Amino acid sequence: MSEKAPVRIAVIGAGAMGRNHIRFVTEEPEAELIAIADAFEGARATADAAGVPFFTDAAQMMDEVKPEAVIIATPNGLHLGVAREAITRNIVPLVEKPISDDLEDAEKFAAEAEAAGVPVLVGQHRRHNPFVKKAKEIIESGELGRLTVSSFHYMIYKNDEYFDVEWRRKKGAGPILVNLVHDVDLLRYLLGEPVAIQGMQSSAARGFETEDSAVVNVRFADGSLASMTISDATASPWNWEACAREDPQYRPFDADAYFIGGTKGALSLPRLQVMSYDGASSWHKPLKMDVPAVDPALPHKMQLKHFVRVVRGEEAPVVTPADNVKTLRALNAVKRAAETGELVEL
Ligand SMILES: NC(=O)c1ccc[n+]([C@@H]2O[C@H](COP(=O)([O-])OP(=O)(O)OC[C@H]3O[C@@H](n4cnc5c(N)ncnc54)[C@H](O)[C@@H]3O)[C@@H](O)[C@H]2O)c1
């Protein structure tokens, strides 16, 4: 533990994810939970259990307890209103992903945050997964040669009762908009910025208004390509949730969800199996497999440690609002491409 006083953090929005953040903050020696705000009076019990004051108004909480930092885990449409209240008070926010469900407002906010000079971290927690960071290092080192083709899979089966809630069957829901923000964020982080996307979607398996399955092709500026297979009606282990062991509500399975290929080698994630040839690549030679040693760590906890350093001014946020805007643009392009069949250029 450092000599510095723990960073004083309040959590805003004590729902499913907010309660996880509350637990992470109380478990982190460099952080101190000092208050909870939630518009729903029923969340008071969570604050009582944590032994911190409770507020139904986030702005009033910020004025009264003066946190150094806040974690915003409200519904997506409310993130930016609360984040603006924080930055005008010089309070550093960690805003849950996606930063907003409104791309234009997210762009506006990114500019405002930059002008205000207050760092803002967006909660794309998978970026803090040590296996992802190591994969990025390997790709950047040139060990895989020039990137050629990669495939990212989100093939999962959501239980049928999940769809008893009406909005989940309607246009605007579906796995692309509901789930893919993490995969698109890692696609950009690991492979680069997409310049063109094409796709197809289908609702044949469940018969709902929204898609249950989609396939998407992506082209990057350097000419490399990737595909994404997306489905919430597919009984398979090939999804980050099952493979990465980040969240106990998904049963772990020894498999990979992402396959990244280059002229000299290839790797899969999250198991981080790295394949390459000795010397020049050739389909007639045996491939060797290396699994670099990486200490596993829970990405949400690593994200919080990073956030503490951001608040202390020791590090710049690894996912800024401007960066998350790029992920949202790419995600919207995936949706448009799959829906219309058009080639969407970015
Ligand atoms: N990174 C991750 O792993 C991850 C996982 C799940 C959810 N999330 C994100 O976390 C956020 C919350 O999702 P959730 O599943 O916890 O939702 P939720 O509905 O369970 O919780 C939202 C909470 O915000 C409260 N709230 C609503 N308006 C408020 C306001 N104006 N001020 C204060 N509190 C208010 C609600 O009462 C509720 O308790 C979303 O942005 C979601 O995308 C992230």
Coordinates of C-alpha atoms and ligand atoms in Angstrom, one line a residue:
M1 CA 0.0 0.0 0.0
S2 CA 1.2 3.5 -0.8
E3 CA 1.8 6.3 1.7
K4 CA -0.9 8.3 0.1
A5 CA -4.4 8.7 1.6
P6 CA -7.0 6.4 -0.1
V7 CA -8.9 8.2 -3.0
R8 CA -12.4 9.2 -1.7
I9 CA -14.9 7.7 -4.1
A10 CA -18.7 7.8 -4.3
V11 CA -20.8 5.4 -6.4
I12 CA -23.8 6.8 -8.3
G13 CA -26.4 4.2 -9.3
A14 CA -26.4 1.2 -7.0
G15 CA -28.0 -1.3 -9.3
A16 CA -26.5 -4.6 -10.4
M17 CA -23.2 -3.1 -11.7
G18 CA -23.1 -0.3 -9.1
R19 CA -23.2 -2.8 -6.3
N20 CA -20.2 -4.6 -7.9
H21 CA -18.3 -1.3 -7.9
I22 CA -19.3 -0.7 -4.3
R23 CA -17.7 -4.1 -3.4
F24 CA -14.6 -3.4 -5.5
V25 CA -14.1 0.0 -3.9
T26 CA -14.5 -1.4 -0.4
E27 CA -12.0 -4.1 -1.2
E28 CA -9.4 -1.8 -2.6
P29 CA -6.9 -0.5 0.0
E30 CA -6.1 2.6 -2.2
A31 CA -9.7 3.7 -2.3
E32 CA -12.4 4.6 0.2
L33 CA -16.1 4.5 -0.4
I34 CA -17.6 7.7 1.1
A35 CA -21.2 7.9 -0.2
I36 CA -23.8 6.3 -2.5
A37 CA -26.4 8.1 -4.6
D38 CA -29.3 6.4 -6.3
A39 CA -32.6 7.9 -7.5
F40 CA -34.4 4.9 -6.1
E41 CA -35.0 5.1 -2.3
G42 CA -34.8 1.3 -2.1
A43 CA -31.0 1.6 -2.6
R44 CA -30.7 3.2 0.8
A45 CA -30.2 -0.3 2.3
T46 CA -27.1 -0.8 0.2
A47 CA -25.6 2.4 1.7
D48 CA -26.6 1.4 5.2
A49 CA -24.9 -2.0 4.7
A50 CA -21.8 -0.2 3.5
G51 CA -21.9 2.2 6.4
V52 CA -21.9 5.4 4.1
P53 CA -24.4 8.2 3.7
F54 CA -27.1 7.8 1.0
F55 CA -28.5 10.5 -1.3
T56 CA -31.2 10.3 -3.9
D57 CA -29.7 13.3 -5.7
A58 CA -26.2 12.8 -7.2
A59 CA -25.4 16.6 -7.4
Q60 CA -26.4 17.2 -3.8
M61 CA -24.2 14.3 -2.8
M62 CA -21.2 15.8 -4.6
D63 CA -21.8 19.2 -3.0
E64 CA -22.2 17.7 0.5
V65 CA -19.5 15.0 0.7
K66 CA -17.1 16.4 -1.9
P67 CA -15.7 13.1 -3.3
E68 CA -12.5 13.2 -5.3
A69 CA -14.0 10.8 -7.8
V70 CA -17.3 9.2 -8.7
I71 CA -18.2 5.9 -10.4
I72 CA -21.3 6.4 -12.5
A73 CA -23.3 3.2 -13.0
T74 CA -26.7 4.6 -13.9
P75 CA -28.7 3.5 -17.0
N76 CA -26.8 4.5 -20.2
G77 CA -29.0 7.4 -21.1
L78 CA -28.3 9.2 -17.8
H79 CA -24.5 8.8 -17.7
L80 CA -23.6 12.1 -19.3
G81 CA -25.9 14.3 -17.2
V82 CA -24.3 13.0 -14.0
A83 CA -20.8 13.1 -15.6
R84 CA -21.3 16.8 -16.4
E85 CA -22.3 17.5 -12.8
A86 CA -19.0 15.8 -11.8
I87 CA -16.6 17.6 -14.1
T88 CA -18.0 21.1 -13.4
R89 CA -17.1 20.3 -9.7
N90 CA -13.6 19.1 -10.7
I91 CA -14.6 15.5 -9.6
V92 CA -13.0 12.8 -11.7
P93 CA -15.6 10.3 -13.1
L94 CA -15.4 6.7 -14.1
V95 CA -18.4 6.4 -16.5
E96 CA -19.7 2.9 -17.2
K97 CA -19.7 1.7 -20.7
P98 CA -21.1 2.7 -23.2
I99 CA -20.5 6.3 -22.3
S100 CA -23.9 7.2 -23.8
D101 CA -26.6 5.7 -26.0
D102 CA -26.5 9.0 -27.9
L103 CA -23.4 9.3 -30.2
E104 CA -23.8 13.0 -30.8
D105 CA -24.1 13.8 -27.1
A106 CA -21.0 11.6 -26.4
E107 CA -19.0 13.6 -29.0
K108 CA -20.1 16.8 -27.4
F109 CA -19.2 15.5 -23.9
A110 CA -15.8 14.3 -25.1
A111 CA -15.0 17.9 -26.2
E112 CA -16.4 19.4 -23.0
A113 CA -14.3 17.0 -20.8
E114 CA -11.2 17.9 -22.7
A115 CA -11.8 21.6 -22.4
A116 CA -12.5 21.3 -18.7
G117 CA -9.2 19.4 -18.2
V118 CA -10.8 16.8 -16.0
P119 CA -9.7 13.3 -16.8
V120 CA -12.6 10.9 -17.5
L121 CA -12.3 7.1 -17.6
V122 CA -14.8 5.0 -19.5
G123 CA -15.5 1.5 -18.0
Q124 CA -14.5 -0.7 -20.8
H125 CA -13.1 -3.1 -18.2
R126 CA -11.9 -5.8 -20.6
R127 CA -9.0 -3.5 -21.6
H128 CA -7.6 -4.1 -18.1
N129 CA -7.5 -7.9 -18.5
P130 CA -3.8 -8.9 -18.3
F131 CA -4.2 -11.4 -21.1
V132 CA -5.6 -8.7 -23.4
K133 CA -2.7 -6.4 -22.5
K134 CA -0.2 -9.1 -23.2
A135 CA -1.9 -9.9 -26.6
K136 CA -1.6 -6.2 -27.5
E137 CA 2.1 -6.2 -26.6
I138 CA 2.7 -9.3 -28.8
I139 CA 0.8 -7.8 -31.7
E140 CA 2.7 -4.5 -31.4
S141 CA 6.1 -6.3 -31.1
G142 CA 5.6 -7.6 -34.7
E143 CA 5.8 -11.3 -33.5
L144 CA 2.7 -12.1 -35.6
G145 CA 4.1 -10.4 -38.6
R146 CA 1.7 -8.3 -40.6
L147 CA -1.9 -8.8 -39.5
T148 CA -4.0 -10.6 -42.2
V149 CA -7.3 -12.0 -41.0
S150 CA -8.9 -12.4 -37.6
S151 CA -12.2 -13.7 -36.2
F152 CA -14.1 -12.5 -33.1
H153 CA -17.0 -14.6 -31.8
Y154 CA -19.9 -13.8 -29.6
M155 CA -21.9 -17.0 -29.9
I156 CA -23.9 -17.6 -26.7
Y157 CA -27.4 -18.8 -25.7
K158 CA -29.4 -16.4 -23.6
N159 CA -32.0 -18.4 -21.6
D160 CA -35.5 -18.1 -23.1
E161 CA -37.0 -16.3 -20.0
Y162 CA -34.6 -13.4 -20.7
F163 CA -36.9 -12.5 -23.5
D164 CA -40.0 -12.3 -21.4
V165 CA -39.2 -8.6 -21.0
E166 CA -40.8 -6.9 -24.1
W167 CA -38.0 -4.4 -25.1
R168 CA -35.5 -7.3 -25.4
R169 CA -37.6 -8.6 -28.4
K170 CA -37.9 -5.3 -30.1
K171 CA -35.9 -3.3 -32.6
G172 CA -33.1 -1.5 -30.8
A173 CA -32.4 -4.5 -28.6
G174 CA -30.5 -7.6 -30.0
P175 CA -27.0 -8.7 -29.3
I176 CA -25.3 -6.1 -31.5
L177 CA -26.5 -3.1 -29.5
V178 CA -26.9 -4.8 -26.1
N179 CA -23.7 -6.9 -25.9
L180 CA -21.2 -6.2 -28.7
V181 CA -19.7 -2.9 -27.3
H182 CA -17.0 -4.9 -25.4
D183 CA -16.1 -7.0 -28.4
V184 CA -16.0 -4.0 -30.8
D185 CA -13.9 -2.1 -28.2
L186 CA -11.3 -4.9 -28.1
L187 CA -11.5 -5.3 -31.9
R188 CA -10.4 -1.7 -32.2
Y189 CA -7.8 -1.9 -29.4
L190 CA -6.1 -5.1 -30.8
L191 CA -6.5 -4.7 -34.6
G192 CA -6.9 -1.0 -35.3
E193 CA -9.5 1.3 -36.5
P194 CA -12.1 -0.2 -38.9
V195 CA -12.5 1.7 -42.2
A196 CA -15.3 -0.4 -43.7
I197 CA -17.9 -2.8 -42.4
Q198 CA -20.4 -5.1 -44.2
G199 CA -22.8 -7.6 -42.7
M200 CA -26.0 -9.6 -42.6
Q201 CA -28.4 -10.3 -39.7
S202 CA -31.1 -12.9 -39.1
S203 CA -34.0 -13.3 -36.7
A204 CA -34.8 -16.8 -37.9
A205 CA -33.9 -18.7 -34.7
R206 CA -36.2 -16.8 -32.3
G207 CA -38.5 -15.0 -34.7
F208 CA -38.4 -11.7 -32.8
E209 CA -38.4 -8.2 -34.3
T210 CA -34.7 -7.8 -33.4
E211 CA -31.8 -9.9 -34.7
D212 CA -30.7 -13.0 -32.8
S213 CA -27.7 -13.7 -35.1
A214 CA -25.4 -11.6 -37.4
V215 CA -22.2 -11.9 -39.3
V216 CA -20.0 -8.9 -40.0
N217 CA -16.8 -8.3 -42.1
V218 CA -14.4 -5.6 -41.2
R219 CA -11.6 -3.9 -43.2
F220 CA -8.9 -2.0 -41.5
A221 CA -6.8 0.9 -42.8
D222 CA -3.7 -1.3 -43.3
G223 CA -5.7 -3.8 -45.5
S224 CA -6.1 -6.5 -42.9
L225 CA -9.6 -8.0 -42.4
A226 CA -11.7 -9.4 -39.6
S227 CA -15.0 -11.1 -39.2
M228 CA -17.4 -11.2 -36.2
T229 CA -20.0 -13.8 -35.6
I230 CA -22.7 -12.7 -33.2
S231 CA -25.6 -14.7 -31.9
D232 CA -27.5 -14.9 -28.6
A233 CA -29.4 -18.0 -29.8
T234 CA -26.4 -20.3 -30.2
A235 CA -25.5 -22.9 -27.7
S236 CA -21.7 -22.6 -27.8
P237 CA -18.7 -21.7 -25.6
W238 CA -17.2 -19.3 -28.1
N239 CA -17.9 -16.0 -26.4
W240 CA -15.8 -13.9 -24.1
E241 CA -18.2 -14.4 -21.2
A242 CA -17.7 -18.1 -21.0
C243 CA -14.0 -18.2 -21.9
A244 CA -12.5 -15.3 -19.9
R245 CA -13.7 -16.2 -16.3
E246 CA -14.3 -12.5 -15.5
D247 CA -17.8 -13.0 -14.1
P248 CA -19.0 -16.0 -12.1
Q249 CA -22.5 -15.7 -13.5
Y250 CA -21.1 -17.3 -16.8
R251 CA -19.9 -20.8 -16.4
P252 CA -16.3 -21.1 -17.5
F253 CA -15.2 -23.2 -20.4
D254 CA -11.7 -23.9 -21.8
A255 CA -12.0 -22.3 -25.2
D256 CA -11.3 -19.1 -27.1
A257 CA -13.4 -16.4 -28.5
Y258 CA -11.0 -14.3 -30.5
F259 CA -8.5 -15.6 -33.2
I260 CA -5.9 -13.1 -34.5
G261 CA -3.8 -14.0 -37.5
G262 CA -0.7 -12.6 -39.1
T263 CA 2.0 -13.6 -41.7
K264 CA 4.4 -14.9 -39.0
G265 CA 2.0 -16.2 -36.3
A266 CA -1.4 -16.3 -34.8
L267 CA -2.9 -16.0 -31.3
S268 CA -6.1 -16.9 -29.6
L269 CA -7.8 -15.2 -26.6
P270 CA -8.4 -15.3 -23.8
R271 CA -6.2 -18.4 -23.4
L272 CA -3.4 -16.6 -25.2
Q273 CA -2.1 -19.5 -27.2
V274 CA 0.5 -18.1 -29.6
M275 CA 1.3 -20.1 -32.7
S276 CA 4.3 -19.6 -35.0
Y277 CA 6.9 -21.4 -37.1
D278 CA 10.6 -21.7 -36.4
G279 CA 12.1 -19.4 -39.0
A280 CA 10.2 -18.7 -42.3
S281 CA 6.4 -19.5 -42.2
S282 CA 5.4 -22.5 -44.3
W283 CA 2.3 -24.7 -44.3
H284 CA 4.5 -27.8 -44.5
K285 CA 6.4 -27.1 -41.3
P286 CA 5.2 -27.9 -37.7
L287 CA 3.6 -25.0 -35.9
K288 CA 4.9 -24.4 -32.3
M289 CA 2.6 -23.2 -29.6
D290 CA 3.7 -20.9 -26.8
V291 CA 1.5 -19.8 -23.9
P292 CA 3.2 -16.7 -22.3
A293 CA 3.1 -16.6 -18.5
V294 CA 0.5 -14.0 -17.4
D295 CA -0.7 -13.4 -13.9
P296 CA -4.5 -13.6 -14.0
A297 CA -6.4 -10.7 -12.4
L298 CA -10.0 -9.5 -12.3
P299 CA -10.2 -6.7 -14.9
H300 CA -12.8 -4.7 -12.9
K301 CA -10.3 -4.6 -10.0
M302 CA -7.4 -3.7 -12.3
Q303 CA -9.6 -0.9 -13.7
L304 CA -10.2 0.5 -10.3
K305 CA -6.5 0.5 -9.5
H306 CA -5.9 2.4 -12.8
F307 CA -8.8 4.8 -11.9
V308 CA -7.1 5.6 -8.5
R309 CA -3.9 6.4 -10.4
V310 CA -5.9 8.6 -12.9
V311 CA -7.5 10.5 -10.0
R312 CA -4.0 11.0 -8.5
G313 CA -2.8 12.4 -11.8
E314 CA -0.3 9.5 -12.2
E315 CA -1.7 8.0 -15.4
A316 CA -3.9 9.2 -18.2
P317 CA -7.2 7.3 -18.7
V318 CA -6.7 4.3 -21.0
V319 CA -10.2 4.6 -22.3
T320 CA -11.2 8.3 -22.8
P321 CA -14.6 9.6 -23.9
A322 CA -13.1 10.4 -27.3
D323 CA -11.9 6.8 -27.6
N324 CA -15.3 5.4 -26.6
V325 CA -16.9 7.6 -29.2
K326 CA -14.9 5.7 -31.8
T327 CA -16.2 2.4 -30.4
L328 CA -19.7 3.7 -30.5
R329 CA -19.3 4.8 -34.1
A330 CA -17.9 1.4 -35.1
L331 CA -20.7 -0.3 -33.2
N332 CA -23.4 1.8 -35.0
A333 CA -21.7 0.9 -38.3
V334 CA -21.9 -2.8 -37.4
K335 CA -25.6 -2.4 -36.7
R336 CA -26.3 -0.5 -39.9
A337 CA -24.3 -2.8 -42.0
A338 CA -26.0 -5.9 -40.6
E339 CA -29.4 -4.3 -40.9
T340 CA -29.2 -2.9 -44.4
G341 CA -26.6 -5.1 -46.1
E342 CA -24.8 -1.9 -47.2
L343 CA -21.0 -1.4 -47.1
V344 CA -20.6 1.2 -44.3
E345 CA -17.5 3.2 -44.6
L346 CA -16.1 4.9 -41.5
Ligands
LIG1 N1 -18.7 -3.1 -17.3 C1 -19.5 -4.1 -17.0 O1 -19.1 -5.2 -16.8 C2 -21.0 -3.8 -16.9 C3 -21.8 -4.9 -16.6 C4 -23.2 -4.5 -16.5 C5 -23.6 -3.2 -16.6 N2 -22.7 -2.3 -16.9 C6 -23.2 -0.9 -17.1 O2 -23.5 -0.4 -15.8 C7 -24.6 0.6 -15.9 C8 -25.7 0.2 -15.0 O3 -26.2 -1.1 -15.4 P1 -27.0 -2.0 -14.4 O4 -27.2 -3.3 -15.1 O5 -26.4 -2.0 -13.1 O6 -28.4 -1.3 -14.3 P2 -29.4 -1.3 -13.1 O7 -30.7 -0.9 -13.7 O8 -29.3 -2.5 -12.3 O9 -28.9 -0.1 -12.2 C9 -29.0 1.3 -12.5 C10 -29.2 2.0 -11.1 O10 -29.2 3.4 -11.4 C11 -30.2 4.0 -10.6 N3 -30.5 5.4 -11.1 C12 -31.4 5.7 -12.1 N4 -31.4 7.0 -12.3 C13 -30.5 7.5 -11.5 C14 -30.0 8.9 -11.2 N5 -30.5 9.9 -11.9 N6 -29.1 9.1 -10.2 C15 -28.7 8.0 -9.5 N7 -29.0 6.7 -9.7 C16 -29.9 6.5 -10.7 C17 -31.3 3.1 -10.6 O11 -32.2 3.3 -9.5 C18 -30.5 1.7 -10.5 O12 -30.3 1.4 -9.1 C19 -25.0 0.6 -17.4 O13 -24.3 1.7 -18.0 C20 -24.4 -0.7 -18.0 O14 -24.1 -0.6 -19.3 C21 -21.4 -2.5 -17.1

